[in-house]
Short mmCIF file of C-alpha atoms in Angstrom, two decimals:
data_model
loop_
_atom_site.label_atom_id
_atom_site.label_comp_id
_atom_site.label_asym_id
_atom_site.label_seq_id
_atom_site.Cartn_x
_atom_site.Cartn_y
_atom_site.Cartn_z
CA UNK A 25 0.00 0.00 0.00
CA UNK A 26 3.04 1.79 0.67
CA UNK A 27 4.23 2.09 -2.92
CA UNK A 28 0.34 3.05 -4.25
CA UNK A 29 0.52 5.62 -1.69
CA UNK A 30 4.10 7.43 -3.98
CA UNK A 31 2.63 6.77 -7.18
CA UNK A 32 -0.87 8.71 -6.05
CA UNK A 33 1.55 11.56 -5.03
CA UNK A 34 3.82 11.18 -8.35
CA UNK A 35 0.32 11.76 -10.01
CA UNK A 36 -0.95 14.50 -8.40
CA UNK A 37 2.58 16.19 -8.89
CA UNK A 38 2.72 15.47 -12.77
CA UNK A 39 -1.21 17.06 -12.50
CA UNK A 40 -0.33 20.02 -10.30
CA UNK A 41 3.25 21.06 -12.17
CA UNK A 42 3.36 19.49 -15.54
CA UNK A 43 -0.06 18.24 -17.53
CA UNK A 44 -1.93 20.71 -16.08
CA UNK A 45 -0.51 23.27 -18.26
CA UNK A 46 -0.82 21.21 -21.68
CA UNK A 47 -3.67 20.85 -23.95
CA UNK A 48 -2.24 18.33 -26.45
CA UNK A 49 -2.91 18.97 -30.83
CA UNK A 50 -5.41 21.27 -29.23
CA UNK A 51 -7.52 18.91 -28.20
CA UNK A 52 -6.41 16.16 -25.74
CA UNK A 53 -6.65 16.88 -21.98
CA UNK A 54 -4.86 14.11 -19.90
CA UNK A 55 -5.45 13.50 -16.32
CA UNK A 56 -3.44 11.81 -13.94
CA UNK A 57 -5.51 12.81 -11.12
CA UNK A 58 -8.50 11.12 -12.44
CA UNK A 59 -6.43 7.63 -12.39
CA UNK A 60 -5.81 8.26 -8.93
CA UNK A 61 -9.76 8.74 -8.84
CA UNK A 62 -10.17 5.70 -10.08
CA UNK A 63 -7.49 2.95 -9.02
CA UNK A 64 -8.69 4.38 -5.15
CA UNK A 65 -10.38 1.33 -3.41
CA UNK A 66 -13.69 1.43 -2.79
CA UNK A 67 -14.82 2.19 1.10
CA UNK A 68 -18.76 1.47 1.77
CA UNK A 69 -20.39 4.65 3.65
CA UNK A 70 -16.88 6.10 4.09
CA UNK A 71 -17.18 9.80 5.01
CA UNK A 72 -13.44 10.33 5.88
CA UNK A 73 -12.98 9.43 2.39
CA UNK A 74 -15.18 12.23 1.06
CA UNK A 75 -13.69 14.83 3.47
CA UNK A 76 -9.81 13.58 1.61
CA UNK A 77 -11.13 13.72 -1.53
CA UNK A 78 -12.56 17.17 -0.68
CA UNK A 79 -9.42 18.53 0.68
CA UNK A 80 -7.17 17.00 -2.72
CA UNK A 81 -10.03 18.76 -4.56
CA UNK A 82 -9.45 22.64 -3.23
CA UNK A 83 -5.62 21.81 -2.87
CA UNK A 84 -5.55 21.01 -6.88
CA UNK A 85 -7.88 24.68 -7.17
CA UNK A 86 -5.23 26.38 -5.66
CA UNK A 87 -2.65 25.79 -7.98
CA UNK A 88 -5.27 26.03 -10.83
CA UNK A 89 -6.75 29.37 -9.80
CA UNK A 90 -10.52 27.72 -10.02
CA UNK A 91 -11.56 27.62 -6.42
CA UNK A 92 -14.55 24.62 -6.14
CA UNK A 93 -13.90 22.80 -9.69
CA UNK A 94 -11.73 20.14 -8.86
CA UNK A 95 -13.44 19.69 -5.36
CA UNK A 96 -16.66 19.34 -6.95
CA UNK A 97 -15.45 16.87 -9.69
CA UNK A 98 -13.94 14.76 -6.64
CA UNK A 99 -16.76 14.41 -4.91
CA UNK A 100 -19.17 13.83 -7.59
CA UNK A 101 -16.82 11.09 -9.56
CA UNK A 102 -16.03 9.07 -5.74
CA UNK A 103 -19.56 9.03 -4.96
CA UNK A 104 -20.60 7.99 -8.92
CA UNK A 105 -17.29 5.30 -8.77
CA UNK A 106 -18.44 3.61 -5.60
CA UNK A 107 -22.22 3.03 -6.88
CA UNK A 108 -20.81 1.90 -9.99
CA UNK A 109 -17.57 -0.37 -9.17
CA UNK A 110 -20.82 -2.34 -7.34
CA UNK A 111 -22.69 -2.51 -10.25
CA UNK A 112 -20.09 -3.93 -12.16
CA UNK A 113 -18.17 -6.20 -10.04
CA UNK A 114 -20.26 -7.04 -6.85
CA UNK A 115 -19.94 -6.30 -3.03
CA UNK A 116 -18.42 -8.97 -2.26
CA UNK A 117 -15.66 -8.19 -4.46
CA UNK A 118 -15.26 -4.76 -4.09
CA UNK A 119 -14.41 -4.95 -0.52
CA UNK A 120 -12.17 -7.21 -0.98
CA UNK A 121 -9.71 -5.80 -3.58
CA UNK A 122 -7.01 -2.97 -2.24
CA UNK A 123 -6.41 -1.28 -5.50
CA UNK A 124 -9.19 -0.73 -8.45
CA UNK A 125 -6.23 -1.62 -11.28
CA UNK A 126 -6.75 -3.28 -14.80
CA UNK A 127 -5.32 -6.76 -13.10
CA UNK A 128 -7.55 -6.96 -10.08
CA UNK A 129 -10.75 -6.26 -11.87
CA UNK A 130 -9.51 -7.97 -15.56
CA UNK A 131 -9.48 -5.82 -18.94
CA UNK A 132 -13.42 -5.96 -19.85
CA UNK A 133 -14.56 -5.07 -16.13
CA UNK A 134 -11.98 -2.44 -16.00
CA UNK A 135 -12.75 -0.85 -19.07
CA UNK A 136 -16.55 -0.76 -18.04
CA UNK A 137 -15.76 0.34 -14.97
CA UNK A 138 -13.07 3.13 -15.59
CA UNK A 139 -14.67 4.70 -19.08
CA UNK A 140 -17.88 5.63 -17.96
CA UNK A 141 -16.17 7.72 -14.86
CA UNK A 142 -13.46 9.27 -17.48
CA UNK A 143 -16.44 10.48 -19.48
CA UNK A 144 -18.51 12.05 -16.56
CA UNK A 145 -14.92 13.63 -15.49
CA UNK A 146 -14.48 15.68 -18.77
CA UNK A 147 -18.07 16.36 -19.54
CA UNK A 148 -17.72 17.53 -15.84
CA UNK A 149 -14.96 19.78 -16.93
CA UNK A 150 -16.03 20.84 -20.21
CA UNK A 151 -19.35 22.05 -18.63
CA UNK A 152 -17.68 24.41 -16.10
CA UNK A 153 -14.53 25.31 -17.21
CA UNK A 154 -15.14 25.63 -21.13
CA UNK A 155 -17.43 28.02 -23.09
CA UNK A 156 -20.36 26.99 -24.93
CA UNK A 157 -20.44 23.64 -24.12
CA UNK A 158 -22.64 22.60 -27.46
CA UNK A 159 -19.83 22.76 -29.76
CA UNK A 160 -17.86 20.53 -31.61
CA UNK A 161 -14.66 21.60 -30.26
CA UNK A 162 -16.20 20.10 -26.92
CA UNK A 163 -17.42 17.57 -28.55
CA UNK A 164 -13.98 16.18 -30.01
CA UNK A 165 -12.11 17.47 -27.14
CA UNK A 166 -14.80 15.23 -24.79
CA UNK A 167 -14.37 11.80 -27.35
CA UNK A 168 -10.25 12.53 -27.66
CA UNK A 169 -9.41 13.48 -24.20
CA UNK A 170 -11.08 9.92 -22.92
CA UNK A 171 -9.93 7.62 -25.27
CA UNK A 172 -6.28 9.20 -24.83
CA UNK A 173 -6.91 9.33 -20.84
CA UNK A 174 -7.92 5.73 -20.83
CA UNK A 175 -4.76 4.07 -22.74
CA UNK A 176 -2.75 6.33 -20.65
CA UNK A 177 -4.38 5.09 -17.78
CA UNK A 178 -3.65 1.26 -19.02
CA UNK A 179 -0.05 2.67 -20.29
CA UNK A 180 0.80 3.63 -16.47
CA UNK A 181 -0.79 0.79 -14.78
CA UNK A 182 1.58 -1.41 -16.89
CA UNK A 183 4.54 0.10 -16.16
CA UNK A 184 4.48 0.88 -12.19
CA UNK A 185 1.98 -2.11 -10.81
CA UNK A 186 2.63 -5.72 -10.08
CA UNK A 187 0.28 -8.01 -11.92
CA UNK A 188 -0.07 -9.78 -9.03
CA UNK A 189 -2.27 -9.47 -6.12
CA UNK A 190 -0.04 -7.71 -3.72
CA UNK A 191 0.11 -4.31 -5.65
CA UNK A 192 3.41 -3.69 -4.87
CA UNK A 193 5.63 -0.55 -5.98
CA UNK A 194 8.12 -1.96 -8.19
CA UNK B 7 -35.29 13.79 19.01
CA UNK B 8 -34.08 10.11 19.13
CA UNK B 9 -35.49 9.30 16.32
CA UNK B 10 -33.95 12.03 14.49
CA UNK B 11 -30.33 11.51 15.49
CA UNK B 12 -30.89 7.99 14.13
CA UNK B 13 -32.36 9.06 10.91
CA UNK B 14 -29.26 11.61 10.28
CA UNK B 15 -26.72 8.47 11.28
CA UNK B 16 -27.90 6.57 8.86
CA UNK B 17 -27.72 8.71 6.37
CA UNK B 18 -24.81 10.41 7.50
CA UNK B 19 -23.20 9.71 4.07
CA UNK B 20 -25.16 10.71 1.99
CA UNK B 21 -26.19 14.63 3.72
CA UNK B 22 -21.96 14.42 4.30
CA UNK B 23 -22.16 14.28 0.53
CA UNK B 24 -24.71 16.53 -0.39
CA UNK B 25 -23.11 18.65 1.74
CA UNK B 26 -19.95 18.79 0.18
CA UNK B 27 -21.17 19.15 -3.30
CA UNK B 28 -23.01 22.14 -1.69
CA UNK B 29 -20.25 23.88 -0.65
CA UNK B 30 -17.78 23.40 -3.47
CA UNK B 31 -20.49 24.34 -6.02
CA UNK B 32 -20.72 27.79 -3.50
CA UNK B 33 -16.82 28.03 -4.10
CA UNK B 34 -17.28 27.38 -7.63
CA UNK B 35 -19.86 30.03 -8.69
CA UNK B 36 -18.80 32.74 -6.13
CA UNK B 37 -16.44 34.31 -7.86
CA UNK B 38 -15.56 37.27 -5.46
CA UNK B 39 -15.61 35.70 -2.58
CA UNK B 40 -13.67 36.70 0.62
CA UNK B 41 -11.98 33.17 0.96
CA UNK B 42 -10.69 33.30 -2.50
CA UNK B 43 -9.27 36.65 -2.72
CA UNK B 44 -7.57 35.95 0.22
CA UNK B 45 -7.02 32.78 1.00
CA UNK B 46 -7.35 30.19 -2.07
CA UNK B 47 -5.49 31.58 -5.32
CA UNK B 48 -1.89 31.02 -6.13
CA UNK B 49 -0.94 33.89 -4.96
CA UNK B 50 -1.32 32.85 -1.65
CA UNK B 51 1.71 31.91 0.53
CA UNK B 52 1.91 27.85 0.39
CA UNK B 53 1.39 27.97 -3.17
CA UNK B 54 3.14 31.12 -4.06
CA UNK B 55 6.30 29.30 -2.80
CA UNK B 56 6.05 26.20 -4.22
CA UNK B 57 5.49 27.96 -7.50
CA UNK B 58 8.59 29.79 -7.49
CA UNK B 59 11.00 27.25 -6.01
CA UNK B 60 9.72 25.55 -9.43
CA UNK B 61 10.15 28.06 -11.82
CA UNK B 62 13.40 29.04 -10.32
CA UNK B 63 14.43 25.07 -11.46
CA UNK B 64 12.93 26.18 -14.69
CA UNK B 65 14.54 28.90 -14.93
CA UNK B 66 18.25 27.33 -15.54
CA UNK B 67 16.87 25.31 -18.10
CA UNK B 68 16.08 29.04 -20.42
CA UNK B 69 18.78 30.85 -19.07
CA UNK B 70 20.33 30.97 -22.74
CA UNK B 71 17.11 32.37 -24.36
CA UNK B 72 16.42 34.83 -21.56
CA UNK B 73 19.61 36.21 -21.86
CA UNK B 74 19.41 36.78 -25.67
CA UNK B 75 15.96 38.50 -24.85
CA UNK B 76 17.44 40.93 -22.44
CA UNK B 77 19.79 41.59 -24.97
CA UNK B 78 17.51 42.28 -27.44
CA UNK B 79 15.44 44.97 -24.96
CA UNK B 80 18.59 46.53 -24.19
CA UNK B 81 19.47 46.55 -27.64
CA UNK B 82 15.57 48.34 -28.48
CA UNK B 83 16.35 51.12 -25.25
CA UNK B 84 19.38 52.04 -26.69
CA UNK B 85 18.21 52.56 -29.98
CA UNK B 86 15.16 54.79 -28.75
CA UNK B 87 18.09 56.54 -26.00
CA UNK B 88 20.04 57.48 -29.54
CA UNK B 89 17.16 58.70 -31.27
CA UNK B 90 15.69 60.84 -28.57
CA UNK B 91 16.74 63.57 -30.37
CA UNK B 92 14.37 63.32 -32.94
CA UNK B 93 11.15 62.89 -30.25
CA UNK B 94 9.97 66.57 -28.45
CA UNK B 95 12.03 66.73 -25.06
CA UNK B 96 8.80 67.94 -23.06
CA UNK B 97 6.38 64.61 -24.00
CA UNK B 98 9.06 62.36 -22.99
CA UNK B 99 9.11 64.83 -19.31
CA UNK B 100 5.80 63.97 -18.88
CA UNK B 101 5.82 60.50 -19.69
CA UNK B 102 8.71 59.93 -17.39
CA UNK B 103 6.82 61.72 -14.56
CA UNK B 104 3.65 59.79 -14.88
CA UNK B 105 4.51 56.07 -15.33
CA UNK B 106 6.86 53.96 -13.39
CA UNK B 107 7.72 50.30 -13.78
CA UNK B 108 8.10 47.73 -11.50
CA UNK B 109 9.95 44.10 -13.28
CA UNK B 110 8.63 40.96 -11.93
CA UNK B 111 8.65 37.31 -12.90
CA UNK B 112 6.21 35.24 -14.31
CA UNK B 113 5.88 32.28 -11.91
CA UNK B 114 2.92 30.60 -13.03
CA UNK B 115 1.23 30.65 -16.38
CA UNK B 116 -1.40 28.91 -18.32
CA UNK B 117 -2.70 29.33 -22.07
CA UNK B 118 -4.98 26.37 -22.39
CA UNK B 119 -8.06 27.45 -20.27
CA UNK B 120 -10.54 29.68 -20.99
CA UNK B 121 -10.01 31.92 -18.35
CA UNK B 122 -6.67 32.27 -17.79
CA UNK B 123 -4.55 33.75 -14.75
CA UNK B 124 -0.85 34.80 -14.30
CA UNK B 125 1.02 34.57 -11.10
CA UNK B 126 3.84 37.15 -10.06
CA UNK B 127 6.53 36.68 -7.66
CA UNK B 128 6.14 40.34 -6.32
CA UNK B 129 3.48 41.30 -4.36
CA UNK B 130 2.03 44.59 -1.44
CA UNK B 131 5.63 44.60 -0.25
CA UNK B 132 7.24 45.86 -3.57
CA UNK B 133 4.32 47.97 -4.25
CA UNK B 134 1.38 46.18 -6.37
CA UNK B 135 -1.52 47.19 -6.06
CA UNK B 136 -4.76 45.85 -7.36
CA UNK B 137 -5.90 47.13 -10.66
CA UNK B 138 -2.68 47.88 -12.11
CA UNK B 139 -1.58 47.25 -15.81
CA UNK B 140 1.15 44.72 -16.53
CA UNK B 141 3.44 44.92 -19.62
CA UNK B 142 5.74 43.43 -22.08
CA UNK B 143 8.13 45.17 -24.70
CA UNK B 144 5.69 43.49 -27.28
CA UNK B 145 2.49 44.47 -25.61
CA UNK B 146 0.10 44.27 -22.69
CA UNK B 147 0.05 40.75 -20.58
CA UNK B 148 -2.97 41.77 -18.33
CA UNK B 149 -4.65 43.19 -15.17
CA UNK B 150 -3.99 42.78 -11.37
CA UNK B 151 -6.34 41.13 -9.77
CA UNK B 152 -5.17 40.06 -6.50
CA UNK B 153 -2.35 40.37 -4.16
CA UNK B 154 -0.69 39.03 -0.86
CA UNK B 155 2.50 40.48 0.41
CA UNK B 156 4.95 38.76 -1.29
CA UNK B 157 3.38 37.00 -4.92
CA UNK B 158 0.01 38.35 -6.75
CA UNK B 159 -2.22 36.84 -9.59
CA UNK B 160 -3.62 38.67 -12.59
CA UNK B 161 -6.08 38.21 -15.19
CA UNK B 162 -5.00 37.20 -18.53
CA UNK B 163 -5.53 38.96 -21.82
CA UNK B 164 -6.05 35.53 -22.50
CA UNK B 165 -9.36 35.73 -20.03
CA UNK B 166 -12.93 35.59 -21.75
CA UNK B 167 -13.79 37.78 -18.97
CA UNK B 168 -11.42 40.64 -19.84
CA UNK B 169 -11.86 43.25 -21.88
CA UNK B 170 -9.62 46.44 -23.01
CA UNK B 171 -10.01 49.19 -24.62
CA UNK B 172 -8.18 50.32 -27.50
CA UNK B 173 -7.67 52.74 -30.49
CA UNK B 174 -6.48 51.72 -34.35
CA UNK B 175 -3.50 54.06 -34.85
CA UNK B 176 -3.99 55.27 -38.27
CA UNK B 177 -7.71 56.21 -37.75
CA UNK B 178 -8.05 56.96 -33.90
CA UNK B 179 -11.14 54.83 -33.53
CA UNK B 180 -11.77 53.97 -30.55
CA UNK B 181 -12.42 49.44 -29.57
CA UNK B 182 -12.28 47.19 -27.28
CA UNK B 183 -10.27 43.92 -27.49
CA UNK B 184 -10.88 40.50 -25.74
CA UNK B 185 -10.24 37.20 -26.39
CA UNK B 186 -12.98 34.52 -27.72
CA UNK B 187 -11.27 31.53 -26.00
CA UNK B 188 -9.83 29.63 -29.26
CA UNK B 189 -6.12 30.67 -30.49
CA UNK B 190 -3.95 31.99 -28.09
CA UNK B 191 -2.19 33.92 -30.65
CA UNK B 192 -5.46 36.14 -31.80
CA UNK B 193 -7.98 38.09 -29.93
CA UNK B 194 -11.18 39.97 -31.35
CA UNK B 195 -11.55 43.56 -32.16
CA UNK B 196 -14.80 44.86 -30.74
CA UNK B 197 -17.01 48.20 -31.95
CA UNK B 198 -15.74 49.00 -34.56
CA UNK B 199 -18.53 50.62 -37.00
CA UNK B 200 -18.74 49.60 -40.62
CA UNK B 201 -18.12 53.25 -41.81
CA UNK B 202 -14.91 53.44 -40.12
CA UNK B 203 -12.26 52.29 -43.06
CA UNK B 204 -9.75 49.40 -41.63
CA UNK B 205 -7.19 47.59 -43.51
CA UNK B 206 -5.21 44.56 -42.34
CA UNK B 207 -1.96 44.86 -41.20
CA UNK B 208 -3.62 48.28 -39.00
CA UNK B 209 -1.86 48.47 -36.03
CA UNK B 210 -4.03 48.46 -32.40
CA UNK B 211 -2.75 50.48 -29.57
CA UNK B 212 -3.81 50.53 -25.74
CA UNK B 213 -6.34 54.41 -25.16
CA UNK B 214 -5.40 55.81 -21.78
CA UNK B 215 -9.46 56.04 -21.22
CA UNK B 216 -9.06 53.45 -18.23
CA UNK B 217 -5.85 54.56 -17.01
CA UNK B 218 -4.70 51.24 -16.43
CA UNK B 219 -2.16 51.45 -19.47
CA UNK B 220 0.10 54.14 -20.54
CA UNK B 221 -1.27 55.25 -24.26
CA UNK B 222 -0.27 54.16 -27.18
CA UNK B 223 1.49 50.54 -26.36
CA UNK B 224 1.30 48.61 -29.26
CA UNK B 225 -0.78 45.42 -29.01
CA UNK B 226 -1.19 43.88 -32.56
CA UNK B 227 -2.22 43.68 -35.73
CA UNK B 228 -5.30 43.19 -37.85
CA UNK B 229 -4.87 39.97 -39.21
CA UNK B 230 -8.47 39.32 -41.43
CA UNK B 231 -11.58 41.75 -41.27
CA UNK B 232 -15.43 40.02 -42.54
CA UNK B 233 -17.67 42.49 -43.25
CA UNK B 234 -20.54 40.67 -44.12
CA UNK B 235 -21.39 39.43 -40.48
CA UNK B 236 -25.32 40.87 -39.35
CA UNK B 237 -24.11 43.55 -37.06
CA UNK B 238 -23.28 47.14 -37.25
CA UNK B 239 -19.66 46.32 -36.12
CA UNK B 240 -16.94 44.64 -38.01
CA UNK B 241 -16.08 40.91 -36.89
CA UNK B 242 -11.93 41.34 -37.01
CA UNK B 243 -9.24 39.32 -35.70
CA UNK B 244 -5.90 40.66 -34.64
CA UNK B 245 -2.45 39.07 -34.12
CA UNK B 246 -1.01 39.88 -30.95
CA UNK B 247 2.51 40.81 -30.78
CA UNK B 248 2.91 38.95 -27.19
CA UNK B 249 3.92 35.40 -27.38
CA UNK B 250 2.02 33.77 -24.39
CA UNK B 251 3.69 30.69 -24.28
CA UNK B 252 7.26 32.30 -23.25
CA UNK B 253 5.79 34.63 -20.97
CA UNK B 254 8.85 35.30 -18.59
CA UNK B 255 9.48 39.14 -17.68
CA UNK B 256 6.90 41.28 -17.61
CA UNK B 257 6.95 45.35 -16.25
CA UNK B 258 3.96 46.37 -13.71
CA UNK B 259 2.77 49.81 -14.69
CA UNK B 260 2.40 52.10 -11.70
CA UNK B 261 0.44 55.27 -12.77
CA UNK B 262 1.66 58.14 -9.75
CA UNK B 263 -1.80 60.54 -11.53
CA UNK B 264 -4.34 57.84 -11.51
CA UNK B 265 -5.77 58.61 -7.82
CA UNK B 266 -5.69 62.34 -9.06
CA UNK B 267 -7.69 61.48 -12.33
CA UNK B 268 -10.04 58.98 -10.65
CA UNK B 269 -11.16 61.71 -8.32
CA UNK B 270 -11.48 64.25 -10.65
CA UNK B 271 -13.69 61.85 -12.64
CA UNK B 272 -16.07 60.90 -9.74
CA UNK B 273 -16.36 64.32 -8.66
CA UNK B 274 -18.29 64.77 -12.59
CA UNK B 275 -20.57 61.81 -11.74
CA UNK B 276 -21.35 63.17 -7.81
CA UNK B 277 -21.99 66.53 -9.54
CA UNK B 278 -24.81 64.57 -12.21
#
């Protein structure tokens, strides 16, 4: 748990200092942040976990001068992830596992489990922090942003966690 | 009562919830609130700091380009030093009297949002004060919006939000600028009637109507002009002569006259 615990910093960093800053062939947004969202175990009832999540949320708006977006988008995407990581993989299950990751869950139930909540995040963010949110600019920037997010997602997962149960840092 | 506290634990979640969403949504959609001006920007101490340390790393890493554009300023003041000759003695007097600048350093910049904020590493200590002008050589960077003792933010030209007004040299028309959101290298020129006769390649200069900018900085150029839009105005684009991606120094404008004008201006509207 130790090791999840640097790469969820080393994420947040390369949100706060380094992707933040860079919209990519003007149209792809990627978001570390959001894997830490979503590899985050899933804890029934937990309220702590909403007050963290809260507190990650305003410390990202400080660096990114927009005071309530990223605290919002926290809250909303942890309470959306833990109805829907029960839908698609059962209590029983979800309490079990220690790390939401592509080899605890398998490829098809992490895929339906992760897209959905990569959508809501950038529709999320296009609605607040974009202007006129029926365009097509959003519209490609929505479609590009999550397809890109999600192999980068996969990209990362394969390169800093164990396949095995354990989830140890590498 | 019982009953009650019961109720509320079990759904202590979800009202934990509801009332978090509450809260940040307040954050989000007031703007001008107390806590941010204050407390939560990146001007603010924790994140002020944090900022610079990094861009002082940074900073290494462009040392070679900033030093050839220093050289290139110095090269430009020299030039207008030799030719001051040619320029009446008494305009330059008055200039010098009026307008001071203070240098800082960009420590925090973005281009890819729609409204978009700079951070400064100076702050009330050296002098800033809200609502003052910031500068380039090549143009105007933005507005001051807030400020703690040692860092403060400003608003963009790159900001939906922001608007400035302006005059096209040759003609004297008076405009507004502001950005539409899309390329960070254009911005929109606003107001300007269909009889008025533009060309492209028009230059656009700051008015000193607002007295947050010294007349007559050059901003841009008109870059296309469609006429046949359904409005009484032009639709034009201009091509800024600021690069916002290198951002690095930038010149605060303090105006010593502008308390001086302001009052004279709301004594006319006391008087109405």
């Amino acid at each position: 748990m130790r090791g999840n615990f640097t790469l969820f910093i080393i994420l947040i960093f390369m949100q706060i200092f380094v992707l933040n800053k860079i919209l990519f062939f003007d149209y792809i947004l990627i978001s570390p942040y959001l894997l830490v969202l979503i590899l985050y175990p899933y804890y029934k009832d937990s309220i702590l976990n909403l007050f963290i999540w809260f507190t990650l949320g305003i410390l990202l708006d400080i660096f990114n001068d927009s005071l309530g977006l990223y605290a919002l988008i926290s809250i909303i995407i942890i309470y959306f992830k833990n109805l829907w990581v029960l839908k698609i993989i059962g209590n029983d299950k979800a309490n079990e596992i220690t790390l939401l990751s592509i080899f605890n869950l398998g490829k098809l139930n992490f895929f339906n489990y992760s897209f959905p909540v990569i959508i809501l995040y950038y529709l999320l963010i296009i609605i607040f922090e974009f202007n006129d949110f029926f365009s097509f600019y959003n519209f490609l920037t929505l479609t590009l942003s999550s397809v890109s997010t999600y192999f980068f997602m996969v990209l990362i997962q394969y390169l800093f966690l164990k396949s095995d149960q354990e989830n140890e840092w590498r | 009562m019982y009953n009650l506290l019961r109720i509320l634990g079990v759904y202590k979640y979800s009202i934990t919830f509801w009332f978090l969403l509450f809260s940040s949504v307040l954050l989000l959609l007031n703007n001008n609130s107390f806590l941010k001006s204050y407390y939560f920007n990146s001007s603010n101490m924790i994140a002020g700091k944090v900022l610079s340390s990094r861009n002082s790393i940074i900073n290494y890493f462009n040392l070679k380009s900033k030093n050839h554009q220093l050289l290139e300023e110095n090269r430009y003041l020299i030039e207008k030093y030799m030719n001051l000759d040619s320029i009446k003695i008494f305009e330059i007097d008055s200039l010098e009297n009026r307008y001071k600048l203070i240098s800082a350093v960009v420590i925090n910049n973005s281009i890819n949002k729609k409204k978009n904020y700079i951070t400064l590493n100076i702050g009330s200590i050296h002098g800033i004060e809200e609502g003052m002008g910031v500068i380039t050589r090549n143009g105007i960077v933005g507005k001051i919006k807030y400020v703690s003792g040692n860092f403060s933010t400003l608003i963009s030209l790159l900001n939906t939000k922001y608007f400035v007004s302006t005059l096209i040299k040759k003609t004297n028309t008076l405009s507004s600028i502001n950005w539409n959101g899309d390329n960070p290298d254009q911005t929109k020129l606003l107001y300007v009637p269909k009889h008025v006769k533009v060309e492209v390649g028009d230059s656009i200069m700051t008015s000193s109507y607002n007295s947050i900018y010294p007349k007559g900085i050059l901003i841009g150029t008109i870059q296309s002009i469609n006429k046949y839009i359904n409005s009484n105005f032009y639709d034009i684009d201009i091509k800024l002569f600021q690069n916002f991606y290198n951002l690095s120094t930038v010149y605060v404008v303090l105006d010593t006259q502008k308390n001086e004008k302001i009052l004279l201006e709301l004594k006319n509207t006391n008087a109405r």
